[in-house]
């Protein structure tokens, strides 16, 4: 006799749009919702983490990092700064 793997059923709360959008993608890939979630969880285990980058970096943190990296402009006068700011199309 082979070893039986016990499975359990879990419930998760999702808004309808998230569920429907994910279901459509899973269907396009030839799988049902449950299989898509199982694949995601297998990747979490394999990678020992979330299989994509998570970030909540604020604009301030990003600016400080740019400053550290020397990724900024400097100006000899306020007039030159405003010239540069006003020359931008956006």
C-alpha positions as a printed NumPy array, in Angstrom:
array([[  0.   ,   0.   ,   0.   ],
       [  1.213,   3.516,  -0.826],
       [  1.259,   6.267,   1.712],
       [ -1.866,   8.389,   1.702],
       [ -1.32 ,  12.113,   1.935],
       [ -3.992,  13.691,   4.058],
       [ -5.455,  16.86 ,   2.64 ],
       [ -7.533,  19.52 ,   4.334],
       [ -9.886,  22.107,   2.979],
       [ -9.183,  25.754,   3.801],
       [-11.276,  28.861,   3.307],
       [ -9.833,  32.237,   2.395],
       [-11.604,  35.564,   2.095],
       [-11.214,  37.229,  -1.292],
       [-13.123,  39.995,  -2.972],
       [-15.041,  38.824,  -6.015],
       [-12.901,  40.734,  -8.548],
       [ -9.655,  39.217,  -7.239],
       [-11.144,  35.724,  -7.331],
       [-12.564,  36.182, -10.845],
       [ -9.391,  37.744, -12.277],
       [ -7.208,  34.988, -10.82 ],
       [ -9.657,  32.293, -11.963],
       [ -9.531,  33.606, -15.539],
       [ -5.728,  33.516, -15.567],
       [ -5.655,  30.023, -14.079],
       [ -8.246,  28.854, -16.635],
       [ -6.169,  30.353, -19.461],
       [ -3.26 ,  28.29 , -18.132],
       [ -5.417,  25.144, -18.115],
       [ -5.905,  24.803, -14.366],
       [ -8.543,  25.45 , -11.762],
       [ -8.309,  27.962,  -8.911],
       [ -7.283,  25.335,  -6.354],
       [ -4.401,  24.118,  -8.521],
       [ -3.192,  27.699,  -9.055],
       [ -3.131,  28.32 ,  -5.306],
       [ -1.331,  25.001,  -4.705],
       [  1.341,  25.958,  -7.259],
       [  1.802,  29.328,  -5.534],
       [  2.21 ,  27.643,  -2.134],
       [  4.693,  25.107,  -3.561],
       [  6.795,  28.036,  -4.849],
       [  6.667,  29.693,  -1.413],
       [  8.042,  26.477,   0.077],
       [ 10.641,  25.939,  -2.664],
       [ 11.966,  29.506,  -2.401],
       [ 11.485,  29.724,   1.359],
       [  9.709,  33.02 ,   0.789],
       [  7.265,  34.922,  -1.373],
       [  7.974,  34.235,  -5.083],
       [  8.042,  37.929,  -5.99 ],
       [  9.548,  41.112,  -4.583],
       [  7.599,  42.951,  -1.901],
       [  8.295,  46.607,  -1.28 ],
       [  6.826,  49.453,   0.684],
       [  9.741,  51.777,   0.089],
       [  8.629,  55.371,   0.504],
       [  9.685,  58.277,  -1.655],
       [ 11.869,  59.511,   1.191],
       [ 13.673,  56.16 ,   1.472],
       [ 14.181,  56.094,  -2.295],
       [ 15.534,  59.662,  -2.244],
       [ 17.919,  58.869,   0.595],
       [ 19.201,  55.848,  -1.331],
       [ 19.736,  57.998,  -4.44 ],
       [ 21.622,  60.52 ,  -2.31 ],
       [ 23.834,  57.736,  -0.904],
       [ 24.519,  56.473,  -4.434],
       [ 25.378,  59.952,  -5.722],
       [ 22.446,  59.781,  -8.131],
       [ 21.437,  63.448,  -8.081],
       [ 22.086,  66.784,  -9.788],
       [ 23.736,  69.755,  -8.159],
       [ 23.424,  73.393,  -9.134],
       [ 25.636,  76.413,  -8.555],
       [ 22.661,  78.704,  -7.979],
       [ 18.936,  78.685,  -7.334],
       [ 18.447,  80.281, -10.741],
       [ 20.173,  77.307, -12.412],
       [ 17.966,  74.929, -10.405],
       [ 14.809,  76.699, -11.582],
       [ 16.093,  76.76 , -15.171],
       [ 16.467,  72.998, -14.988],
       [ 13.055,  72.503, -13.362],
       [ 11.324,  74.723, -15.91 ],
       [ 13.01 ,  72.999, -18.858],
       [ 11.248,  69.712, -18.059],
       [  8.252,  68.846, -20.238],
       [  6.333,  67.09 , -17.45 ]])
